[in-house]
CSV table of C-alpha atoms and ligand atoms in Angstrom, one decimal:
chain,number,residue,atom,x,y,z
A,1,UNK,CA,137.7,77.9,112.5
A,2,UNK,CA,134.8,77.7,113.6
A,3,UNK,CA,132.0,80.7,113.6
A,4,UNK,CA,129.3,81.8,115.9
A,5,UNK,CA,127.2,81.9,113.0
A,6,UNK,CA,128.0,81.6,109.1
A,7,UNK,CA,125.7,84.6,108.0
A,8,UNK,CA,126.1,87.6,109.7
A,9,UNK,CA,123.4,90.0,108.6
A,10,UNK,CA,123.2,93.5,109.6
A,11,UNK,CA,120.2,95.4,108.8
A,12,UNK,CA,116.5,94.1,107.7
A,13,UNK,CA,115.5,95.8,105.3
A,14,UNK,CA,113.9,93.7,102.2
A,15,UNK,CA,117.0,93.2,101.3
A,16,UNK,CA,119.0,92.1,104.3
A,17,UNK,CA,115.6,89.9,105.7
A,18,UNK,CA,115.5,88.2,102.3
A,19,UNK,CA,118.6,86.7,102.5
A,20,UNK,CA,119.3,85.9,106.0
A,21,UNK,CA,115.9,84.0,106.1
A,22,UNK,CA,116.4,82.4,102.7
A,23,UNK,CA,120.3,81.6,103.6
A,24,UNK,CA,118.5,79.7,106.9
A,25,UNK,CA,116.2,78.4,105.8
A,26,UNK,CA,117.8,77.1,102.3
A,27,UNK,CA,120.4,75.9,103.1
A,28,UNK,CA,120.7,74.8,106.7
A,29,UNK,CA,123.1,78.1,107.7
A,30,UNK,CA,123.6,79.1,111.2
A,31,UNK,CA,122.5,82.9,110.9
A,32,UNK,CA,121.9,85.7,112.7
A,33,UNK,CA,120.8,89.4,112.5
A,34,UNK,CA,120.3,92.8,113.9
A,35,UNK,CA,119.1,95.2,113.1
A,36,UNK,CA,118.7,98.7,115.1
A,37,UNK,CA,114.9,100.0,114.4
A,38,UNK,CA,112.4,98.2,112.8
A,39,UNK,CA,112.0,95.1,110.8
A,40,UNK,CA,111.5,95.8,107.5
A,41,UNK,CA,112.4,98.7,107.1
A,42,UNK,CA,112.5,102.0,104.7
A,43,UNK,CA,110.0,99.2,102.4
A,44,UNK,CA,107.5,98.5,105.1
A,45,UNK,CA,107.8,100.8,108.1
A,46,UNK,CA,108.7,104.0,106.3
A,47,UNK,CA,108.5,104.0,102.3
A,48,UNK,CA,106.5,102.1,99.7
A,49,UNK,CA,103.7,100.4,101.5
A,50,UNK,CA,103.2,103.2,104.1
A,51,UNK,CA,103.0,105.5,101.0
A,52,UNK,CA,101.3,103.9,99.0
A,53,UNK,CA,98.3,103.1,101.0
A,54,UNK,CA,98.6,107.2,101.4
A,55,UNK,CA,98.4,106.8,98.1
A,56,UNK,CA,94.8,104.9,98.1
A,57,UNK,CA,93.3,107.6,100.8
A,58,UNK,CA,94.5,110.5,99.4
A,59,UNK,CA,92.8,108.5,95.4
A,60,UNK,CA,89.1,108.9,96.7
A,61,UNK,CA,88.9,112.8,96.8
A,62,UNK,CA,89.3,112.7,92.8
A,63,UNK,CA,86.7,109.7,93.1
A,64,UNK,CA,84.4,111.8,94.4
A,65,UNK,CA,84.2,114.6,92.2
A,66,UNK,CA,84.8,111.9,89.4
A,67,UNK,CA,80.9,109.5,90.9
A,68,UNK,CA,79.2,113.8,91.8
A,69,UNK,CA,79.8,113.8,87.6
A,70,UNK,CA,78.4,110.4,87.0
A,71,UNK,CA,75.3,111.1,88.6
A,72,UNK,CA,75.9,109.8,92.3
A,73,UNK,CA,74.7,112.5,95.3
A,74,UNK,CA,77.7,112.5,97.2
A,75,UNK,CA,78.2,113.9,100.5
A,76,UNK,CA,82.3,114.4,101.0
A,77,UNK,CA,84.0,115.4,104.1
A,78,UNK,CA,87.1,115.8,105.7
A,79,UNK,CA,89.4,113.3,105.7
A,80,UNK,CA,89.5,111.8,109.9
A,81,UNK,CA,93.8,111.4,109.5
A,82,UNK,CA,93.9,110.5,113.0
A,83,UNK,CA,91.6,107.7,112.3
A,84,UNK,CA,93.7,106.9,109.5
A,85,UNK,CA,96.8,107.0,110.8
A,86,UNK,CA,95.9,104.9,113.3
A,87,UNK,CA,95.1,101.9,110.9
A,88,UNK,CA,98.2,102.4,108.8
A,89,UNK,CA,99.9,102.3,112.7
A,90,UNK,CA,98.6,98.7,113.4
A,91,UNK,CA,98.8,97.8,109.2
A,92,UNK,CA,102.7,97.9,109.8
A,93,UNK,CA,102.7,96.6,113.1
A,94,UNK,CA,100.8,93.4,111.4
A,95,UNK,CA,103.6,94.0,108.8
A,96,UNK,CA,106.7,93.5,111.5
A,97,UNK,CA,104.9,91.0,113.1
A,98,UNK,CA,105.3,88.7,109.9
A,99,UNK,CA,108.7,89.8,108.7
A,100,UNK,CA,109.8,89.0,112.9
A,101,UNK,CA,107.6,85.8,112.2
A,102,UNK,CA,109.0,84.4,108.5
A,103,UNK,CA,112.9,85.2,110.7
A,104,UNK,CA,111.7,83.5,113.7
A,105,UNK,CA,110.7,80.2,111.7
A,106,UNK,CA,113.6,80.0,108.9
A,107,UNK,CA,115.7,79.1,111.9
A,108,UNK,CA,117.3,83.5,112.1
A,109,UNK,CA,118.7,84.6,115.0
A,110,UNK,CA,117.3,88.8,115.6
A,111,UNK,CA,119.1,90.7,117.9
A,112,UNK,CA,117.1,94.2,118.7
A,113,UNK,CA,120.5,96.6,118.3
A,114,UNK,CA,122.8,98.0,115.9
A,115,UNK,CA,125.9,96.5,115.9
A,116,UNK,CA,128.8,97.3,114.0
A,117,UNK,CA,132.2,95.4,112.3
A,118,UNK,CA,135.5,94.9,113.9
A,119,UNK,CA,137.3,92.9,111.9
A,120,UNK,CA,136.5,90.9,108.4
A,121,UNK,CA,134.5,88.5,111.0
A,122,UNK,CA,133.6,89.9,113.4
A,123,UNK,CA,130.3,92.4,114.7
A,124,UNK,CA,129.9,94.4,117.6
A,125,UNK,CA,126.3,95.0,119.4
A,126,UNK,CA,125.5,98.4,120.6
A,127,UNK,CA,124.7,96.4,123.7
A,128,UNK,CA,128.8,95.2,123.7
A,129,UNK,CA,128.0,91.5,122.7
A,130,UNK,CA,130.4,90.0,120.3
A,131,UNK,CA,130.0,87.4,117.5
A,132,UNK,CA,132.2,86.1,115.1
A,133,UNK,CA,130.5,85.2,111.0
A,134,UNK,CA,132.0,83.2,108.0
A,135,UNK,CA,129.7,85.7,106.0
A,136,UNK,CA,128.8,89.4,107.2
A,137,UNK,CA,126.5,90.5,105.3
A,138,UNK,CA,125.9,94.8,105.7
A,139,UNK,CA,121.7,95.5,104.0
A,140,UNK,CA,121.6,99.5,106.1
A,141,UNK,CA,119.7,100.4,103.4
A,142,UNK,CA,119.4,104.5,103.1
A,143,UNK,CA,118.3,107.4,104.8
A,144,UNK,CA,117.2,111.2,103.7
A,145,UNK,CA,119.6,113.4,103.1
A,146,UNK,CA,119.2,117.0,104.1
A,147,UNK,CA,120.2,120.3,102.2
A,148,UNK,CA,122.3,122.5,105.2
A,149,UNK,CA,120.7,125.3,105.3
A,150,UNK,CA,119.9,127.7,108.0
A,151,UNK,CA,116.1,126.5,109.5
A,152,UNK,CA,116.4,122.4,108.4
A,153,UNK,CA,116.1,121.8,112.0
A,154,UNK,CA,111.9,122.5,111.9
A,155,UNK,CA,111.8,120.5,108.3
A,156,UNK,CA,110.6,117.0,108.2
A,157,UNK,CA,111.4,114.4,105.6
A,158,UNK,CA,109.9,110.9,105.0
A,159,UNK,CA,110.8,109.3,107.8
A,160,UNK,CA,108.2,111.2,109.6
A,161,UNK,CA,105.2,112.6,107.9
A,162,UNK,CA,103.4,109.2,108.3
A,163,UNK,CA,103.6,109.9,112.0
A,164,UNK,CA,102.4,114.1,112.2
A,165,UNK,CA,99.8,114.5,114.6
A,166,UNK,CA,98.1,116.8,112.0
A,167,UNK,CA,98.0,117.2,108.4
A,168,UNK,CA,99.3,119.8,107.8
A,169,UNK,CA,96.8,123.0,105.7
A,170,UNK,CA,99.8,124.4,103.5
A,171,UNK,CA,103.2,122.4,103.1
A,172,UNK,CA,106.0,122.8,101.0
A,173,UNK,CA,107.2,119.7,99.7
A,174,UNK,CA,111.5,120.5,98.3
A,175,UNK,CA,112.7,118.3,96.0
A,176,UNK,CA,111.7,117.2,91.5
A,177,UNK,CA,112.3,113.4,92.5
A,178,UNK,CA,110.1,110.2,93.5
A,179,UNK,CA,109.4,111.1,96.9
A,180,UNK,CA,108.5,115.2,96.6
A,181,UNK,CA,106.3,114.3,93.5
A,182,UNK,CA,104.4,111.2,95.2
A,183,UNK,CA,103.7,113.7,97.8
A,184,UNK,CA,102.9,116.7,96.9
A,185,UNK,CA,100.3,114.1,95.0
A,186,UNK,CA,99.2,112.2,98.2
A,187,UNK,CA,99.4,115.4,100.4
A,188,UNK,CA,96.7,117.3,97.3
A,189,UNK,CA,94.5,114.4,97.5
A,190,UNK,CA,94.3,114.6,100.6
A,191,UNK,CA,93.0,118.2,101.3
A,192,UNK,CA,96.7,120.2,102.3
A,193,UNK,CA,97.5,123.1,100.3
A,194,UNK,CA,100.9,121.2,98.3
A,195,UNK,CA,103.5,123.5,97.1
A,196,UNK,CA,106.4,121.8,95.5
A,197,UNK,CA,109.6,123.7,95.2
A,198,UNK,CA,112.7,122.3,92.6
A,199,UNK,CA,115.3,123.5,91.5
A,200,UNK,CA,116.2,122.9,88.1
A,201,UNK,CA,113.1,123.2,85.5
A,202,UNK,CA,111.1,120.4,85.5
A,203,UNK,CA,110.2,117.6,88.2
A,204,UNK,CA,111.2,113.8,87.0
A,205,UNK,CA,114.4,115.4,85.9
A,206,UNK,CA,116.4,111.5,84.3
A,207,UNK,CA,113.5,110.1,83.1
A,208,UNK,CA,111.0,110.6,79.6
A,209,UNK,CA,111.0,114.2,78.2
A,210,UNK,CA,107.7,113.9,77.7
A,211,UNK,CA,106.3,111.9,80.5
A,212,UNK,CA,107.7,114.8,83.0
A,213,UNK,CA,104.8,117.0,80.9
A,214,UNK,CA,102.5,115.1,81.0
A,215,UNK,CA,103.1,114.5,84.7
A,216,UNK,CA,104.1,118.5,85.2
A,217,UNK,CA,100.9,119.3,84.1
A,218,UNK,CA,99.2,116.8,84.9
A,219,UNK,CA,99.9,116.9,89.3
A,220,UNK,CA,99.3,121.1,88.1
A,221,UNK,CA,95.5,120.5,87.1
A,222,UNK,CA,94.9,118.4,90.9
A,223,UNK,CA,95.8,122.0,92.7
A,224,UNK,CA,100.2,120.9,93.2
A,225,UNK,CA,101.6,125.1,92.9
A,226,UNK,CA,104.8,123.7,91.1
A,227,UNK,CA,107.4,126.2,91.1
A,228,UNK,CA,110.4,125.5,90.0
A,229,UNK,CA,114.2,126.5,89.7
A,230,UNK,CA,113.9,127.6,93.0
A,231,UNK,CA,114.6,126.5,96.7
A,232,UNK,CA,115.0,127.3,99.9
A,233,UNK,CA,117.1,129.7,101.8
A,234,UNK,CA,116.4,129.9,105.3
A,235,UNK,CA,113.6,128.6,107.8
A,236,UNK,CA,112.5,130.8,111.0
A,237,UNK,CA,109.3,129.4,112.7
A,238,UNK,CA,106.6,131.5,112.9
A,239,UNK,CA,103.3,132.2,114.7
A,240,UNK,CA,102.1,128.6,114.3
A,241,UNK,CA,103.6,127.6,111.6
A,242,UNK,CA,107.1,128.3,109.6
A,243,UNK,CA,108.1,131.5,107.6
A,244,UNK,CA,110.5,130.2,104.5
A,245,UNK,CA,112.7,132.7,101.7
A,246,UNK,CA,113.1,131.0,98.7
A,247,UNK,CA,116.3,131.9,96.7
A,248,UNK,CA,115.6,134.8,95.6
A,249,UNK,CA,114.4,136.8,99.2
A,250,UNK,CA,110.7,136.3,99.2
A,251,UNK,CA,108.6,135.1,102.3
A,252,UNK,CA,105.9,132.1,102.4
A,253,UNK,CA,104.2,130.9,105.3
A,254,UNK,CA,103.5,127.5,105.4
A,255,UNK,CA,102.8,124.6,108.0
A,256,UNK,CA,105.4,121.9,107.2
A,257,UNK,CA,108.0,122.3,105.6
A,258,UNK,CA,109.4,118.3,104.0
A,259,UNK,CA,112.6,117.9,102.1
A,260,UNK,CA,112.9,115.1,100.1
A,261,UNK,CA,116.1,115.8,98.1
A,262,UNK,CA,117.5,111.7,97.8
A,263,UNK,CA,118.3,109.5,100.1
A,264,UNK,CA,122.0,108.5,101.1
A,265,UNK,CA,123.6,105.3,101.9
A,266,UNK,CA,123.4,104.3,105.6
A,267,UNK,CA,127.1,103.5,105.6
A,268,UNK,CA,127.9,105.6,108.4
A,269,UNK,CA,130.1,104.0,111.4
A,270,UNK,CA,129.7,100.7,110.7
A,271,UNK,CA,133.7,100.5,110.9
A,272,UNK,CA,134.4,99.5,107.2
A,273,UNK,CA,136.0,102.1,106.4
A,274,UNK,CA,139.1,100.4,108.9
A,275,UNK,CA,138.8,96.6,107.5
A,276,UNK,CA,139.9,98.1,104.0
A,277,UNK,CA,136.4,98.4,102.3
A,278,UNK,CA,135.6,101.6,100.1
A,279,UNK,CA,133.2,103.9,99.7
A,280,UNK,CA,132.8,105.7,96.8
A,281,UNK,CA,132.4,110.0,97.4
A,282,UNK,CA,128.7,109.8,98.5
A,283,UNK,CA,129.0,106.5,100.9
A,284,UNK,CA,128.1,104.5,99.1
A,285,UNK,CA,129.2,100.7,99.4
A,286,UNK,CA,131.3,99.6,96.8
A,287,UNK,CA,131.0,96.0,95.2
A,288,UNK,CA,131.8,93.6,92.4
A,289,UNK,CA,128.3,91.6,90.8
A,290,UNK,CA,128.5,89.6,93.3
A,291,UNK,CA,128.1,92.7,95.6
A,292,UNK,CA,131.2,90.6,96.9
A,293,UNK,CA,133.4,94.0,99.2
A,294,UNK,CA,137.1,94.6,98.4
A,295,UNK,CA,137.9,92.1,102.0
A,296,UNK,CA,136.1,89.1,100.5
A,297,UNK,CA,134.3,87.4,104.1
A,298,UNK,CA,132.2,91.2,103.6
A,299,UNK,CA,129.1,91.5,101.0
A,300,UNK,CA,127.8,94.3,100.6
A,301,UNK,CA,123.0,94.8,98.8
A,302,UNK,CA,120.5,96.8,98.6
A,303,UNK,CA,120.7,100.8,98.7
A,304,UNK,CA,123.2,100.6,100.9
A,305,UNK,CA,125.5,100.3,97.5
A,306,UNK,CA,122.8,102.8,95.6
A,307,UNK,CA,123.3,100.8,92.2
A,308,UNK,CA,118.8,100.7,91.4
A,309,UNK,CA,117.5,101.9,95.1
A,310,UNK,CA,114.5,99.6,94.5
A,311,UNK,CA,112.5,96.6,96.9
A,312,UNK,CA,112.7,94.2,95.0
A,313,UNK,CA,115.9,94.7,92.9
A,314,UNK,CA,117.7,94.8,97.1
A,315,UNK,CA,115.5,91.4,97.2
A,316,UNK,CA,117.3,90.0,94.2
A,317,UNK,CA,120.7,91.1,95.4
A,318,UNK,CA,119.8,89.2,98.4
A,319,UNK,CA,118.6,86.4,96.8
A,320,UNK,CA,122.0,86.0,94.7
A,321,UNK,CA,123.9,86.8,97.1
A,322,UNK,CA,122.8,83.6,99.1
A,323,UNK,CA,123.8,81.7,95.7
A,324,UNK,CA,126.9,83.1,95.7
A,325,UNK,CA,128.3,83.3,99.5
A,326,UNK,CA,126.5,80.4,100.3
A,327,UNK,CA,125.2,77.4,97.6
A,328,UNK,CA,128.8,78.4,96.0
A,329,UNK,CA,126.7,79.6,92.9
A,330,UNK,CA,128.2,83.0,91.9
A,331,UNK,CA,125.4,84.8,90.6
A,332,UNK,CA,125.2,88.4,88.8
A,333,UNK,CA,122.4,90.3,89.4
A,334,UNK,CA,120.5,91.8,85.8
A,335,UNK,CA,119.9,95.0,86.6
A,336,UNK,CA,118.5,95.7,82.9
A,337,UNK,CA,115.8,97.1,81.8
A,338,UNK,CA,113.9,97.2,86.0
A,339,UNK,CA,110.5,98.3,85.1
A,340,UNK,CA,109.2,100.4,88.1
A,341,UNK,CA,105.9,102.4,89.0
A,342,UNK,CA,106.4,106.1,90.7
A,343,UNK,CA,102.7,106.4,92.6
A,344,UNK,CA,102.3,110.1,91.2
A,345,UNK,CA,99.1,111.2,90.4
A,346,UNK,CA,98.9,110.6,87.2
A,347,UNK,CA,100.6,107.6,87.9
A,348,UNK,CA,104.3,106.3,86.1
A,349,UNK,CA,104.7,103.4,85.3
A,350,UNK,CA,108.3,103.0,82.8
A,351,UNK,CA,111.2,100.3,81.4
A,352,UNK,CA,114.0,101.1,79.8
A,353,UNK,CA,115.5,104.5,77.6
A,354,UNK,CA,113.1,107.4,77.4
A,355,UNK,CA,113.7,108.8,74.4
A,356,UNK,CA,116.8,111.4,74.6
A,357,UNK,CA,118.8,108.7,76.3
A,358,UNK,CA,117.8,106.0,73.6
A,359,UNK,CA,118.3,109.1,70.8
A,360,UNK,CA,121.8,109.5,72.4
A,361,UNK,CA,122.9,106.1,71.4
A,362,UNK,CA,121.2,104.8,68.2
A,363,UNK,CA,118.3,105.3,65.2
A,364,UNK,CA,114.8,105.9,66.9
A,365,UNK,CA,111.5,105.8,66.2
A,366,UNK,CA,108.8,107.2,68.2
A,367,UNK,CA,105.5,106.5,68.7
A,368,UNK,CA,104.0,107.8,71.9
A,369,UNK,CA,100.3,108.9,71.8
A,370,UNK,CA,98.0,111.8,74.8
A,371,UNK,CA,94.5,111.6,75.1
A,372,UNK,CA,91.8,112.0,77.4
A,373,UNK,CA,90.8,108.5,78.6
A,374,UNK,CA,87.4,107.7,78.7
A,375,UNK,CA,86.3,107.0,82.0
A,376,UNK,CA,87.1,111.4,82.5
A,377,UNK,CA,86.5,112.5,79.4
A,378,UNK,CA,82.5,111.5,79.9
A,379,UNK,CA,82.4,113.8,82.5
A,380,UNK,CA,84.6,117.2,80.5
A,381,UNK,CA,87.7,116.1,83.6
A,382,UNK,CA,90.5,117.0,81.6
A,383,UNK,CA,93.6,114.5,82.2
A,384,UNK,CA,95.4,113.3,79.6
A,385,UNK,CA,97.2,109.9,79.2
A,386,UNK,CA,100.6,109.0,78.3
A,387,UNK,CA,101.4,105.5,75.8
A,388,UNK,CA,104.4,106.4,74.9
A,389,UNK,CA,106.9,103.2,72.9
A,390,UNK,CA,110.8,103.9,71.6
A,391,UNK,CA,112.1,101.7,69.1
A,392,UNK,CA,115.4,100.9,67.6
A,393,UNK,CA,115.6,101.4,63.5
A,394,UNK,CA,118.6,98.6,63.6
A,395,UNK,CA,116.5,95.6,65.6
A,396,UNK,CA,113.4,97.0,65.8
A,397,UNK,CA,112.5,96.2,70.1
A,398,UNK,CA,111.5,98.2,72.2
A,399,UNK,CA,114.0,100.1,73.8
A,400,UNK,CA,111.3,102.1,76.4
A,401,UNK,CA,107.4,101.9,77.7
A,402,UNK,CA,106.2,104.9,79.0
A,403,UNK,CA,103.2,104.8,80.4
A,404,UNK,CA,101.2,107.7,82.2
A,405,UNK,CA,97.6,106.9,83.4
A,406,UNK,CA,96.2,106.1,86.3
A,407,UNK,CA,97.1,101.5,86.4
A,408,UNK,CA,100.1,102.6,84.8
A,409,UNK,CA,102.3,100.8,87.4
A,410,UNK,CA,100.2,97.7,87.1
A,411,UNK,CA,100.6,98.2,83.2
A,412,UNK,CA,103.7,98.3,83.2
A,413,UNK,CA,104.7,95.2,84.5
A,414,UNK,CA,103.3,93.1,82.4
A,415,UNK,CA,105.0,95.7,79.0
A,416,UNK,CA,108.3,95.0,81.4
A,417,UNK,CA,107.5,91.2,80.6
A,418,UNK,CA,107.6,91.7,77.1
A,419,UNK,CA,110.6,94.2,76.7
A,420,UNK,CA,112.3,92.4,78.9
A,421,UNK,CA,112.3,90.0,76.3
A,422,UNK,CA,113.0,91.4,73.7
A,423,UNK,CA,109.9,91.8,72.0
A,424,UNK,CA,110.2,94.4,68.7
A,425,UNK,CA,107.2,96.4,67.3
A,426,UNK,CA,106.1,94.4,65.1
A,427,UNK,CA,105.1,91.8,68.0
A,428,UNK,CA,103.7,94.0,69.9
A,429,UNK,CA,101.7,94.8,66.8
A,430,UNK,CA,100.8,91.2,66.0
A,431,UNK,CA,99.0,91.5,69.5
A,432,UNK,CA,95.0,91.8,69.5
A,433,UNK,CA,93.4,95.2,71.5
A,434,UNK,CA,91.3,94.6,74.4
A,435,UNK,CA,88.4,97.6,74.1
A,436,UNK,CA,88.4,99.5,75.1
A,437,UNK,CA,90.9,100.6,77.3
A,438,UNK,CA,93.9,102.8,77.3
A,439,UNK,CA,96.6,99.8,76.7
A,440,UNK,CA,95.5,99.6,73.5
A,441,UNK,CA,97.0,101.9,72.4
A,442,UNK,CA,100.2,100.0,73.2
A,443,UNK,CA,100.0,97.9,70.2
A,444,UNK,CA,98.0,99.4,67.7
A,445,UNK,CA,99.9,102.7,67.4
A,446,UNK,CA,100.3,102.6,63.2
A,447,UNK,CA,103.2,105.8,62.2
A,448,UNK,CA,105.7,107.5,64.6
A,449,UNK,CA,105.4,110.2,65.9
A,450,UNK,CA,108.8,111.0,65.5
A,451,UNK,CA,112.0,109.5,63.5
A,452,UNK,CA,115.5,110.6,64.1
B,501,LIG,P1,115.4,111.3,93.9
B,501,LIG,O1,117.1,111.2,93.8
B,501,LIG,O2,114.6,110.3,93.3
B,501,LIG,O3,115.4,113.5,93.6
B,501,LIG,C1,116.5,114.1,95.1
B,501,LIG,C2,116.3,115.5,94.6
B,501,LIG,O4,116.5,115.9,94.6
B,501,LIG,C3,116.1,116.4,92.4
B,501,LIG,O5,115.4,116.1,92.6
B,501,LIG,C4,117.4,116.7,93.2
B,501,LIG,O6,116.9,117.9,91.9
B,501,LIG,C5,116.5,117.8,94.4
B,501,LIG,N1,117.5,117.5,95.5
B,501,LIG,C6,118.9,117.2,95.7
B,501,LIG,N2,119.2,118.2,96.6
B,501,LIG,C7,119.1,119.3,96.9
B,501,LIG,C8,119.5,120.2,97.0
B,501,LIG,N3,119.8,120.6,98.6
B,501,LIG,N4,118.0,121.1,97.4
B,501,LIG,C9,117.0,121.0,96.8
B,501,LIG,N5,117.3,119.3,95.8
B,501,LIG,C10,117.6,119.1,95.4
B,501,LIG,O7,115.3,111.4,96.1
B,501,LIG,P2,114.3,110.8,96.4
B,501,LIG,O8,114.5,111.2,97.7
B,501,LIG,O9,112.6,111.4,95.7
B,501,LIG,O10,114.2,109.6,96.6
B,501,LIG,C11,114.8,108.3,97.3
B,501,LIG,C12,115.4,107.1,96.4
B,501,LIG,O11,114.5,106.7,97.0
B,501,LIG,C13,115.0,107.6,94.8
B,501,LIG,O12,116.3,107.6,94.1
B,501,LIG,C14,114.7,105.7,94.0
B,501,LIG,O13,115.0,105.2,94.3
B,501,LIG,C15,113.9,105.5,96.0
B,501,LIG,N6,111.8,105.4,95.9
B,501,LIG,C16,111.5,104.5,95.5
B,501,LIG,C17,110.3,104.9,94.6
B,501,LIG,C18,109.3,104.4,93.5
B,501,LIG,O14,110.0,103.4,92.6
B,501,LIG,N7,108.1,105.2,93.3
B,501,LIG,C19,109.3,105.6,95.6
B,501,LIG,C20,110.0,107.0,96.3
B,501,LIG,C21,111.6,106.4,96.4
B,501,LIG,P3,118.1,117.9,90.8
B,501,LIG,O15,116.7,116.6,90.7
B,501,LIG,O16,118.4,118.8,90.6
B,501,LIG,O17,119.3,116.5,91.2
């Protein structure tokens, strides 16, 4: 049986683009791709890339204060958001152009339309065109989910934050996860009065408790107002802003409210259930270890499968899919020990288990130190950093490494190599310190602070 395409990919984000172009370039497959929005997906267009550029922009405010404390004559004015936004939009256009060129140069045929799956081997574009494909890959990502409270329609999500006409003077961010904590830092750094409301008792649930404490304290020291065990009950429009009633009944005024209350897999309306592709209760496409669904010709990768929702993981799933489905070399993605960074201020780099999760599994030793680093203690800055290793008593292996400090994302990438290789505490100890640095503590901590 002949098909229009060997592979048709739905969704032009990090995972889909990588799978499509590697399939076309490495295997000579005829590949089609549909994307209803912009190429590059969440990461490039409305996620990691613009977010990180905003983190950079926001970091100059404290840097200027620190420079003054070091003796520089610094005159800092206001942040020119429209000028930054124009440059940001230009950069995203440039990156999207690169993605389009990569696809074109690999021979992938792209369609700027929404696509749905109409059969095990057929897709239909929103303009009515239909194609057949030997294999279909669903890589449609995720989408912010917003609680249904009265007035939720007046709020924004991280999708809209990059396109604001003006920056809010006073913003409320709801949620205690990656996005809420990162944007509280960004908006605070850019000069807004940033408030974060979290329904639980401490932000960044699921991460190492000690790291959460250092981050939470650091965020507040930098000027963010964190209110825990609270939520929005209702939002009303007021003159020039929003009036927000909290779950305790108190009323607050904000210019802008942003929900960062999680993201849901983008699987609705694709036609998958009708074909027998399983969706879990949150809408994640159910796949096996090879990213194959219950319909053998249909695969899914990335956030739509809700495994580990990170760009580099989606890219790896895309590459493994090509090996499996197009090269006849079944390849699993290793989802264990994935290092990651949260670009909070202070920044967090982490790999492996939290102290709490490790303790629940086996006997451990904890090596940790929290201190004021040289560059900022010199100017009496109160901010603390954290260097922490969670070690197995039985194997001596590093089960978890947690770093809260400027540059923690860069540090954990390096430490992650050792941890992934199975390094022991003694392997770390054998490495000579790089002095004077913050991360030298990772190889100089002699005695455990806790054993359990
Ligand atoms: P998260 O799942 O990380 O956090 C969602 C937060 O919203 C939690 O604190 C949750 O509370 C809270 N929440 C959920 N529902 C409600 C509700 N109805 N009312 C009030 N609060 C609620 O989601 P994010 O949106 O922050 O990020 C989505 C995903 O994007 C992440 O999981 C991550 O994979 C990815 N991401 C990664 C980044 C990175 O690697 N640096 C950066 C940004 C995003 P509770 O804790 O009680 O459940």
